[in-house]
Short mmCIF file of C-alpha atoms in Angstrom, two decimals:
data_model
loop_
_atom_site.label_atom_id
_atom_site.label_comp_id
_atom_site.label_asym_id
_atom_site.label_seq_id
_atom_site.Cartn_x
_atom_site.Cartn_y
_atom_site.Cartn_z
CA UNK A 1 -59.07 -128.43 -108.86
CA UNK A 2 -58.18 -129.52 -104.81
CA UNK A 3 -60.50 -129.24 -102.48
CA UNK A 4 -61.03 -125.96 -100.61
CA UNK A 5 -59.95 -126.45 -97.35
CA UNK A 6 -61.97 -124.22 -94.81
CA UNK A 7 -60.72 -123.38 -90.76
CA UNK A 8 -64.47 -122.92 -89.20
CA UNK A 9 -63.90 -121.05 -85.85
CA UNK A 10 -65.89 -121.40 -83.03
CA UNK A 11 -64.60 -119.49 -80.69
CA UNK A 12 -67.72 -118.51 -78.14
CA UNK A 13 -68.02 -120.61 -75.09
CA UNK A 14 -70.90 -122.58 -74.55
CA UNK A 15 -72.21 -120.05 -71.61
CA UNK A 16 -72.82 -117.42 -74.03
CA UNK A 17 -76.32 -118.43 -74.84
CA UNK A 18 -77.38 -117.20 -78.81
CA UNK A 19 -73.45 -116.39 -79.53
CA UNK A 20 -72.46 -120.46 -78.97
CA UNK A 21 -76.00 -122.05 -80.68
CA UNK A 22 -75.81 -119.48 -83.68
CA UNK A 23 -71.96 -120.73 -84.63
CA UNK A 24 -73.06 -124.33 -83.93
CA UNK A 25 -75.94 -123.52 -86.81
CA UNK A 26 -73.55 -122.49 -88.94
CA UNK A 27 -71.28 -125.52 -88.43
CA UNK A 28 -73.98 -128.13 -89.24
CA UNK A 29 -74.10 -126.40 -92.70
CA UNK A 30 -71.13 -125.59 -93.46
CA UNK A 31 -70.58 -130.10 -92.66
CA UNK A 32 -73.15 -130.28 -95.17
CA UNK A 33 -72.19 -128.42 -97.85
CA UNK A 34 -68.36 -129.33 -97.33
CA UNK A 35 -69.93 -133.02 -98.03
CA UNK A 36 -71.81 -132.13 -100.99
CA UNK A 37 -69.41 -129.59 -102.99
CA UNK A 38 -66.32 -132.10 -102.55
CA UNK A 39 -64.99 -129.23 -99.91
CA UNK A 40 -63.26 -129.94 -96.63
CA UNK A 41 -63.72 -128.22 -93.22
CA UNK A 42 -61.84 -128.41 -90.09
CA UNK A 43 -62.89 -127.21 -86.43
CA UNK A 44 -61.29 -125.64 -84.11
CA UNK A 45 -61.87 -124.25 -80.64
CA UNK A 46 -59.91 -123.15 -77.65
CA UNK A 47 -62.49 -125.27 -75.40
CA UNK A 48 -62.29 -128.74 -74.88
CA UNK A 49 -65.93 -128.92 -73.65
CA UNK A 50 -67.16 -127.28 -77.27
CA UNK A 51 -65.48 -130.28 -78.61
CA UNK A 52 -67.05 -132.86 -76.48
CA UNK A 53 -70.14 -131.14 -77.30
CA UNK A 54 -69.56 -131.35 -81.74
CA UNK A 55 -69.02 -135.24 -80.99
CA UNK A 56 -73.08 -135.22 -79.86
CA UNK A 57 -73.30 -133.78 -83.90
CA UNK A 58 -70.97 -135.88 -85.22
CA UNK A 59 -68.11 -133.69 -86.06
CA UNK A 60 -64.39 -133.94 -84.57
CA UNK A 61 -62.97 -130.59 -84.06
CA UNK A 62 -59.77 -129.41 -82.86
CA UNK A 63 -58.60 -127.55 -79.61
CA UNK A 64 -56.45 -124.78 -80.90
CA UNK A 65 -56.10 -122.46 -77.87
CA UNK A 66 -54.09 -118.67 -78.44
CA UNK A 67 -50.51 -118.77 -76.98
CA UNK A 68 -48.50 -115.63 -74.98
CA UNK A 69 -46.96 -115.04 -78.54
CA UNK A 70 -50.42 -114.32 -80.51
CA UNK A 71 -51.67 -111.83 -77.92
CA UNK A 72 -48.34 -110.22 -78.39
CA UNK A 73 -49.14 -109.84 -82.06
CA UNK A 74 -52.49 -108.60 -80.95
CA UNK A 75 -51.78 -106.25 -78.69
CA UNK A 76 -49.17 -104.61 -81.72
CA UNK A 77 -51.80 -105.17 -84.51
CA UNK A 78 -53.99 -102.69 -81.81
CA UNK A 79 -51.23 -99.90 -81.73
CA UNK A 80 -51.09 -99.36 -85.33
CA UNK A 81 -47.33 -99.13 -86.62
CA UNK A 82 -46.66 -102.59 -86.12
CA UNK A 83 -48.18 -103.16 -90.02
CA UNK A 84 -45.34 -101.54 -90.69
CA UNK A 85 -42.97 -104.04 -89.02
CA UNK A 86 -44.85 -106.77 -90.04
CA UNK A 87 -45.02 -106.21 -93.38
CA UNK A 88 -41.43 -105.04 -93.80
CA UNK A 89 -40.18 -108.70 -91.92
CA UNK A 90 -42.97 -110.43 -93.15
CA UNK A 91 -44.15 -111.91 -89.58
CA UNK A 92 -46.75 -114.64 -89.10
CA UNK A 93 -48.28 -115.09 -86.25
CA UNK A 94 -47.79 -118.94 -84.35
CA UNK A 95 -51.92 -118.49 -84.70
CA UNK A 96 -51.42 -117.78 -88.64
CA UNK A 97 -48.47 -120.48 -89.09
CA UNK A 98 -50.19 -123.55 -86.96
CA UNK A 99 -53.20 -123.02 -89.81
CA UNK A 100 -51.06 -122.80 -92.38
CA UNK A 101 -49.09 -126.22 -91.42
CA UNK A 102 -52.77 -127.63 -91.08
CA UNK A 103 -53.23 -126.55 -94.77
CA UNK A 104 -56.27 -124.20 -94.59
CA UNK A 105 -56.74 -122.14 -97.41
CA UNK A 106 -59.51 -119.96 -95.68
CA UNK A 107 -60.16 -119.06 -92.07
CA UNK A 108 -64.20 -118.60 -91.47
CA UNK A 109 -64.82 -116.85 -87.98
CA UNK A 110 -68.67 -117.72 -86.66
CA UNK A 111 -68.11 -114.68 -84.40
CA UNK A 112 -66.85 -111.28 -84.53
CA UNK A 113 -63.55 -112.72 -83.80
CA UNK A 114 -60.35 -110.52 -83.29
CA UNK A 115 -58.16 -112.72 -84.37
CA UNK A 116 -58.96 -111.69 -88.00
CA UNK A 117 -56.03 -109.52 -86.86
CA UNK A 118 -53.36 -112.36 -86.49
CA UNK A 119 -53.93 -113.43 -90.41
CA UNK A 120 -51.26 -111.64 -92.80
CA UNK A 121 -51.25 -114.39 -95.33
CA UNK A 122 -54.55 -116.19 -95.07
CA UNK A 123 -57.91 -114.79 -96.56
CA UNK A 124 -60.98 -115.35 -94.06
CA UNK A 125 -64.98 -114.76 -93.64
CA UNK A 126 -66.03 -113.04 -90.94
CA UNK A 127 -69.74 -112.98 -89.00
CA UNK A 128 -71.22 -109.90 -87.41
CA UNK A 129 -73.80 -110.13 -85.35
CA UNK A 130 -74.24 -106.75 -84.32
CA UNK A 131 -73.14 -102.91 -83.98
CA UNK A 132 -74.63 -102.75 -81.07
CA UNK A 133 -71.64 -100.58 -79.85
CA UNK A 134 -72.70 -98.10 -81.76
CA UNK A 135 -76.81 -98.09 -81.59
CA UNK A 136 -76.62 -97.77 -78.06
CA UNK A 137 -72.86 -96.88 -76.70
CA UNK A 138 -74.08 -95.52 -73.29
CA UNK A 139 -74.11 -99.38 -71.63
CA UNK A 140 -71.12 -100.19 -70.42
CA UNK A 141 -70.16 -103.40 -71.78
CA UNK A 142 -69.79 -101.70 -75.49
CA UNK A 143 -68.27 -98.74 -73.84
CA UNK A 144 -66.28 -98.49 -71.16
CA UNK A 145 -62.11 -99.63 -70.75
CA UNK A 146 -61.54 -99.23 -74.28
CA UNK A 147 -64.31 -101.73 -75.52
CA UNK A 148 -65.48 -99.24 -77.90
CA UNK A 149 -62.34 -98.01 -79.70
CA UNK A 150 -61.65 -102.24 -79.44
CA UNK A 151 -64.88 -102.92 -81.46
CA UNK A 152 -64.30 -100.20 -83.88
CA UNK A 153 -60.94 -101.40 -84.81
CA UNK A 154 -62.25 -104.68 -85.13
CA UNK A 155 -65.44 -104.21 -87.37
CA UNK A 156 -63.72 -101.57 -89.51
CA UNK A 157 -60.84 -103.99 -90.32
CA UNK A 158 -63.09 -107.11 -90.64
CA UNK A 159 -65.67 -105.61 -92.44
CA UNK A 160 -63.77 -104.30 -95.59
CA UNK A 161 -60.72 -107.07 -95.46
CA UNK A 162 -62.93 -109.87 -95.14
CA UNK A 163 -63.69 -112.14 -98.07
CA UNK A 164 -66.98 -112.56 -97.24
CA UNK A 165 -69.22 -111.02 -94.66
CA UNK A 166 -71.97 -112.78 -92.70
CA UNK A 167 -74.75 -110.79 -90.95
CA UNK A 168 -78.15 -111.94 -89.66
CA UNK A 169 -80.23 -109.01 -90.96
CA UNK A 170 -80.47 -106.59 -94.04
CA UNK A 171 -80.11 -103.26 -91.88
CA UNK A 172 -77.02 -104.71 -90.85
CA UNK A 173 -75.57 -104.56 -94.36
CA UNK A 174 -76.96 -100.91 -94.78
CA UNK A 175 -74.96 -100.08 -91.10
CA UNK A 176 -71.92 -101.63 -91.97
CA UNK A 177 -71.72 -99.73 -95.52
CA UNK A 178 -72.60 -96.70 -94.36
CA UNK A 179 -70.32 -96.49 -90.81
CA UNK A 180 -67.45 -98.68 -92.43
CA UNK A 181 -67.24 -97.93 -96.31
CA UNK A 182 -67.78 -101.81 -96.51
CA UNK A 183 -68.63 -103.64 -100.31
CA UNK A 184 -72.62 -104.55 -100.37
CA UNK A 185 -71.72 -107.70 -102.76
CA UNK A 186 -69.31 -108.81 -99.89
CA UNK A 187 -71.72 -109.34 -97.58
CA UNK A 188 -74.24 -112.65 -97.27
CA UNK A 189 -77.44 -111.98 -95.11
CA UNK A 190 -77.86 -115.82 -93.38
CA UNK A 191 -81.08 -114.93 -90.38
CA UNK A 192 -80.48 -116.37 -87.18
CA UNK A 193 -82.53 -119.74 -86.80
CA UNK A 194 -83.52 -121.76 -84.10
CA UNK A 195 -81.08 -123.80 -82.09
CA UNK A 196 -80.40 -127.18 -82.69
CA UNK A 197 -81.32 -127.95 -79.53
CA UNK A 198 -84.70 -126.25 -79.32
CA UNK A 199 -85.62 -126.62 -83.10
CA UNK A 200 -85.25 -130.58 -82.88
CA UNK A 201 -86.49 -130.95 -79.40
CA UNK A 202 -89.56 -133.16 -79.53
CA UNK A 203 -92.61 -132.42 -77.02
CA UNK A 204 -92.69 -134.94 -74.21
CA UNK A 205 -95.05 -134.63 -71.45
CA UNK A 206 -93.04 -136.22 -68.81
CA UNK A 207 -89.59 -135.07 -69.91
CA UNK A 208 -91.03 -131.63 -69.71
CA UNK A 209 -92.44 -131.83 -66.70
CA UNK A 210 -89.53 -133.52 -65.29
CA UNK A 211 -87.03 -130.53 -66.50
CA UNK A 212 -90.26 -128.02 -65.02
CA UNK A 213 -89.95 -130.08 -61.84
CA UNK A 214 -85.84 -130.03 -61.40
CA UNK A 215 -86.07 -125.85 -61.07
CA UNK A 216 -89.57 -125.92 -59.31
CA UNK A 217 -91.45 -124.37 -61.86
CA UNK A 218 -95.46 -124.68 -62.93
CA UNK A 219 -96.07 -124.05 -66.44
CA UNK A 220 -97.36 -120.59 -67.64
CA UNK A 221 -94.67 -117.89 -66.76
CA UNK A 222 -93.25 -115.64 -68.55
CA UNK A 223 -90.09 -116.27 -69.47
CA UNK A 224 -86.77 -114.26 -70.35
CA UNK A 225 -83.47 -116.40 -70.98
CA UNK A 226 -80.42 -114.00 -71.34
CA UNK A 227 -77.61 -113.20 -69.94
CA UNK A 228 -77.28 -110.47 -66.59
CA UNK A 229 -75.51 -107.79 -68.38
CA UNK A 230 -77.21 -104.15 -67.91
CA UNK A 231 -78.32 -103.82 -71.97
CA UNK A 232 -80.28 -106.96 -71.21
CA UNK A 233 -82.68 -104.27 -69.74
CA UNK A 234 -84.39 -107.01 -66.67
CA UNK A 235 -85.25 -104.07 -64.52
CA UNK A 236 -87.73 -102.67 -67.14
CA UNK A 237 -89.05 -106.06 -67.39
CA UNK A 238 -89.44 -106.27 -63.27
CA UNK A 239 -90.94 -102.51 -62.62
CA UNK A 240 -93.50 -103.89 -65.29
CA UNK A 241 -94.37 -106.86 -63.11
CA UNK A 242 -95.00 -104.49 -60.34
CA UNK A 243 -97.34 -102.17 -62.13
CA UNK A 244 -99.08 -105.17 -63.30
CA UNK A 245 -99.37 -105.99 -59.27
CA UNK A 246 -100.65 -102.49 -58.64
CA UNK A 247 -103.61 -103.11 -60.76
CA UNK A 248 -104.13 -106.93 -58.71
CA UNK A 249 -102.35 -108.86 -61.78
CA UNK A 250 -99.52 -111.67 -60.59
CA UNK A 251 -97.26 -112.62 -63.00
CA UNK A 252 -94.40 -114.96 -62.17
CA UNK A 253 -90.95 -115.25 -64.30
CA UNK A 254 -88.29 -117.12 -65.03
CA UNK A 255 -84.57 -115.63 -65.61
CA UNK A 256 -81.57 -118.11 -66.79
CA UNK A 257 -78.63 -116.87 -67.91
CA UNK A 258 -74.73 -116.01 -66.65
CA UNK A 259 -74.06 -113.49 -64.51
CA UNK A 260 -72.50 -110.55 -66.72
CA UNK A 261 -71.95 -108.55 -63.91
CA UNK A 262 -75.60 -107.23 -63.93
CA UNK A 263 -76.81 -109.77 -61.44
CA UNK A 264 -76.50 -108.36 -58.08
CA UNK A 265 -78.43 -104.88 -59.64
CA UNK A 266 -81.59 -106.75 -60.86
CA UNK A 267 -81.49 -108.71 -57.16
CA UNK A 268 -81.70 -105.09 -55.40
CA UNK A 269 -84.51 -104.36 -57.76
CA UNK A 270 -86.46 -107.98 -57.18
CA UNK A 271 -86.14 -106.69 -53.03
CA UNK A 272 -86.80 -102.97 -54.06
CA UNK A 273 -90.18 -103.90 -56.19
CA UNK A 274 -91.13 -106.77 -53.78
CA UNK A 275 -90.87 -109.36 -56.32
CA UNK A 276 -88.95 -112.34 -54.98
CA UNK A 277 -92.28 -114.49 -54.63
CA UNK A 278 -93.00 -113.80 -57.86
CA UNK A 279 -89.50 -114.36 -59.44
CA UNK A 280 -86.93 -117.46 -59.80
CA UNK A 281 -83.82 -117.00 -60.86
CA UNK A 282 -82.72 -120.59 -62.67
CA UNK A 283 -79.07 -119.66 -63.67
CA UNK A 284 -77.21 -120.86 -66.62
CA UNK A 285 -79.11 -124.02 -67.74
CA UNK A 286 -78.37 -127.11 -70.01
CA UNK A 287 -79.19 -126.15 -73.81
CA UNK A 288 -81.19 -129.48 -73.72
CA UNK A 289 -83.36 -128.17 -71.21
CA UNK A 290 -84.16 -125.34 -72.84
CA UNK A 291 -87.29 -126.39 -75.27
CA UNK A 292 -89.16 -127.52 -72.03
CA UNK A 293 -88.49 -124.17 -70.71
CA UNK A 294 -89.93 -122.54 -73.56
CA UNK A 295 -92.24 -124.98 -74.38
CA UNK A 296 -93.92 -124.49 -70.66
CA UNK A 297 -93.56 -120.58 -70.91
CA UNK A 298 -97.18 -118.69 -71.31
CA UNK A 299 -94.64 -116.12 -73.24
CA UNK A 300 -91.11 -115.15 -74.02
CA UNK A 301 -90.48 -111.75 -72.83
CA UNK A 302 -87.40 -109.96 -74.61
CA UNK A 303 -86.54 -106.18 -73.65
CA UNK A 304 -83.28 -106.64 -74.35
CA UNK A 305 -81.52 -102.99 -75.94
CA UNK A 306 -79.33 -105.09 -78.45
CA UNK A 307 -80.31 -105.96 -82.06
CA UNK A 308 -81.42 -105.27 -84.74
CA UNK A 309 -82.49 -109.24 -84.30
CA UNK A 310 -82.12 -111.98 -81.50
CA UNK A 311 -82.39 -115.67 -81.15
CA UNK A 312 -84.98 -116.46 -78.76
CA UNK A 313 -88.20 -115.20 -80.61
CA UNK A 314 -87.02 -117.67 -83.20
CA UNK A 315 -86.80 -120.60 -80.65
CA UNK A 316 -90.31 -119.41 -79.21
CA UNK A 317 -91.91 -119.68 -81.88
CA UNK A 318 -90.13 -122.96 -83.17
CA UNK A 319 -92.17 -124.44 -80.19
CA UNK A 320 -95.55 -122.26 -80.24
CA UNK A 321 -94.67 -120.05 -77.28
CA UNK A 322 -95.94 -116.42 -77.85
CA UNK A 323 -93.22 -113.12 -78.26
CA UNK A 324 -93.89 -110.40 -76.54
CA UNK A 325 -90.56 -108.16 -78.04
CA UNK A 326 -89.34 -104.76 -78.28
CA UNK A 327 -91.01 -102.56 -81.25
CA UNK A 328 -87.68 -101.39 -82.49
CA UNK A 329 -87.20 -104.31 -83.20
CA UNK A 330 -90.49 -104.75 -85.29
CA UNK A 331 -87.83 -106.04 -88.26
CA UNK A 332 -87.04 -109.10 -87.25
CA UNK A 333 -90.82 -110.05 -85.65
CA UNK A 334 -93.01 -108.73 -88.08
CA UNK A 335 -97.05 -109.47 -86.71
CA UNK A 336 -95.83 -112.60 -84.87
CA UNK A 337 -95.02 -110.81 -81.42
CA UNK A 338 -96.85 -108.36 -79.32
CA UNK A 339 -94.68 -105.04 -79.61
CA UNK A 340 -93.53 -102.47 -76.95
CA UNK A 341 -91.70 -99.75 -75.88
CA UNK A 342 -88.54 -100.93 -74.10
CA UNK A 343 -87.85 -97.47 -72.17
CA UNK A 344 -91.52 -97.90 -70.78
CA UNK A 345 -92.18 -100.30 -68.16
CA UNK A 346 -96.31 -99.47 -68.62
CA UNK A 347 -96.15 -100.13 -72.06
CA UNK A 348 -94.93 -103.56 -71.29
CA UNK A 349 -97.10 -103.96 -68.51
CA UNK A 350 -99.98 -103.63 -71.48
CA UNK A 351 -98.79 -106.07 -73.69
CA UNK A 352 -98.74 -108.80 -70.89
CA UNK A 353 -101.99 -107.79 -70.06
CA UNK A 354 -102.79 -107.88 -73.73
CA UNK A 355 -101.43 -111.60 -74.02
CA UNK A 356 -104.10 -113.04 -71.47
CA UNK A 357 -106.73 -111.90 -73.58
CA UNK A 358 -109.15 -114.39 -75.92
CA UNK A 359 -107.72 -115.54 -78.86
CA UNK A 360 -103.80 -113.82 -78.67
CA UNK A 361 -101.90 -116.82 -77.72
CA UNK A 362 -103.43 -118.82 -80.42
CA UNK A 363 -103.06 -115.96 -83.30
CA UNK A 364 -99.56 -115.27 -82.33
CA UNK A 365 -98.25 -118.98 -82.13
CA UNK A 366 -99.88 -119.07 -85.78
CA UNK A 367 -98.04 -115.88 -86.57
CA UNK A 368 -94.88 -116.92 -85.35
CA UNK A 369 -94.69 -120.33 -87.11
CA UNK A 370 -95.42 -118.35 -90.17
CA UNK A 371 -92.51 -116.21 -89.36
CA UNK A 372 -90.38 -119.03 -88.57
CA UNK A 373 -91.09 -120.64 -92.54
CA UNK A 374 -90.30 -116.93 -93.72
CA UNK A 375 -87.08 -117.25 -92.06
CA UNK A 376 -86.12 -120.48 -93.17
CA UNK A 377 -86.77 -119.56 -96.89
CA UNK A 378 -84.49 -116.26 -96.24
CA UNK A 379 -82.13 -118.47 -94.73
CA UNK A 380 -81.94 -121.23 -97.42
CA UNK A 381 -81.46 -118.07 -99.83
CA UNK A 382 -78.32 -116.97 -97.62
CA UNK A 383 -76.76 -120.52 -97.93
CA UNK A 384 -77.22 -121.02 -101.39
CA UNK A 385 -75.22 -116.92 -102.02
CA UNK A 386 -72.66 -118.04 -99.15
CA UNK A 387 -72.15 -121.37 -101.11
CA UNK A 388 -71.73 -119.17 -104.70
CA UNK A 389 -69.14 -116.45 -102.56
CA UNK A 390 -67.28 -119.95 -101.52
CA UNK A 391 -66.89 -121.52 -104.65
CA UNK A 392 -65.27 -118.34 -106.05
CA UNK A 393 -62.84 -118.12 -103.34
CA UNK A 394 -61.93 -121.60 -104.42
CA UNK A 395 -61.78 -120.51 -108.06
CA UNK A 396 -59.28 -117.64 -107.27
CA UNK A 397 -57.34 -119.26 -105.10
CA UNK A 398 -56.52 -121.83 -107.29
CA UNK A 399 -55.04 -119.84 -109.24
CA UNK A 400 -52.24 -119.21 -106.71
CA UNK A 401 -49.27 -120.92 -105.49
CA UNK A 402 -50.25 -122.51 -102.24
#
């Protein structure tokens, strides 16, 4: 039997934080197991500076970038009939033929991609992250200019035509099932896990201190990276740092991230709550720097909307840096995080307060390593049942002309 040749997508630019380093995770595997199983992979992204950045791994991709012609073929695939056309003339999209001529047997999307839509011929595997869109539609970026109906075409299509589905979290299965009719034995449940970035990034005093130094910082803030859009929830986050100051406590944080659009609101509300002495604002940083960020964090502080799960708690506690997370998402952090109400700037105010007392810093870095080894077991678990799922798919299709 040939090998199984496997097209692994990555498809998210580098500035989308957790959406770029969760793919990249996924690569690195998916290297290793093609290496062990006698399987072959090949890479492709529309961005030349995601390939420069696989040759720091070791892995040659190539730039395959969507042409006038395949967002035609989107656009149709949107308004419905065209299946009709397309099935009747039996059209392949140039996206659909260039794989083809590169002999790929599957296409495996690290991201909810929508070109799932431009295969008629080839089988793929598609991640899901999220249905965000759903659990909270009233923010805008899941809502507004169509992104909602977009998103629902998308999931409902990729979720029951996919081979294989990848999510991060159990209640993610149960969502999909229940909202899209999709098959439970379809789906693989692989956790997020720490960046490659932050997960290998060795302590070094003076590196540390030199990253700490390039942005002005002095270690022990609290720290949020993520990018400015409005479900990222950073005004919560800053009225709690001014009812902290109304009781004579000064905490100072750090924000990196892309602006989303949300930026200029969270500025008004840093001049509004009197914060800018107490805030810097760091933009989009290298991913290399980000383990000294962390590591020189007295917490990470996550009220972001969007879950069920997220990827910084994992890279805080990959380092020892304490969580201080939303408690709907209680899930994904278990005891290694001190919980609170993200629709309550007081409640958050609490936990802070709660983190400076004796003893919390040390039980939650415990708690969160602990976490981190649960995660890594669940996540060996989800490679070994992604690995089974691929080997059929090899099985099957072998027993097709191709």
């Amino acid at each position: 039997m040939r090998p199984l040749r496997l097209a692994v997508m990555l498809e998210q630019a580098l500035e989308v934080g957790g959406g770029f380093q969760q793919p990249l995770n996924d690569l690195l595997w998916l290297r290793d197991w093609a290496a062990k199983s006698g399987n072959e992979i090949v890479v492709y992204s529309p961005y030349p500076k995601t390939l420069e950045i696989l040759k720091e791994f070791g892995v040659a991709a190539r730039l395959r970038k969507f042409g006038v012609l395949d967002y035609v073929f989107l656009f149709l695939k949107y308004c419905g009939p065209f299946d009709l056309v397309q099935i009747a003339l039996k059209l392949k999209s140039p996206f659909e033929r260039a794989l083809i001529r590169d002999g790929i047997d599957v296409v495996h999307f690290t991201s909810t991609s929508k070109r799932h839509l431009l295969l008629y011929e080839l089988p793929f595997i598609i991640t899901i992250f999220d249905g965000c869109h759903r659990d909270a539609p009233e923010f805008p970026e899941v809502r507004t200019f169509g992104e909602f109906e977009r998103r629902e075409i998308l999931f409902g299509l990729a979720s029951t035509k996919a081979a294989v589905v990848i999510v991060n979290a159990p209640e993610l299965i149960d969502d999909l099932c229940r909202r899209y009719a999709m098959e439970r034995d379809r789906a693989v449940c692989i956790p997020f896990s720490p960046s490659a970035y932050v997960g290998q990034s060795a302590p070094a005093a003076a590196d540390d201190a030199a990253v700490l130094a390039k942005y002005r910082l002095e270690p022990g803030y609290l720290f949020y990276p993520a990018q400015f859009w409005p479900h990222k929830n950073h005004v919560t986050l800053l009225a709690a740092l001014a009812s902290l100051r109304e009781r004579g406590i000064t905490e100072r944080l750090v924000l990196c991230g892309s602006d989303r659009g949300g930026r200029d609101k969270i500025n008004a509300a840093i001049r509004t709550f009197g914060l800018s002495d107490q805030i810097s604002i760091i933009g989009f940083v290298e991913s290399a720097e980000l383990g000294a960020l962390y590591r020189g964090a007295a917490a990470l502080v996550m009220p972001s909307y969007f879950g069920p799960t997220n990827l910084p708690p994992l890279e805080a506690w990959a380092v020892g840096t304490p969580v201080i997370y939303p408690e709907a998402f209680k899930a994904q952090a278990g005891d290694a995080a001190l919980l609170f109400d993200y629709d309550d700037p007081r409640s958050l105010a609490d936990a802070i307060v709660t983190l400076r007392t004796d003893g919390t810093r040390e039980h939650l870095r415990t708690a969160g390593h602990a976490r981190l080894a649960q995660f890594a077991e669940e996540t060996k678990a989800g490679h070994q049942q992604f690995a089974r799922h691929l080997e059929r798919l090899k099985h099957r299709l072998a027993l097709m002309a191709r």
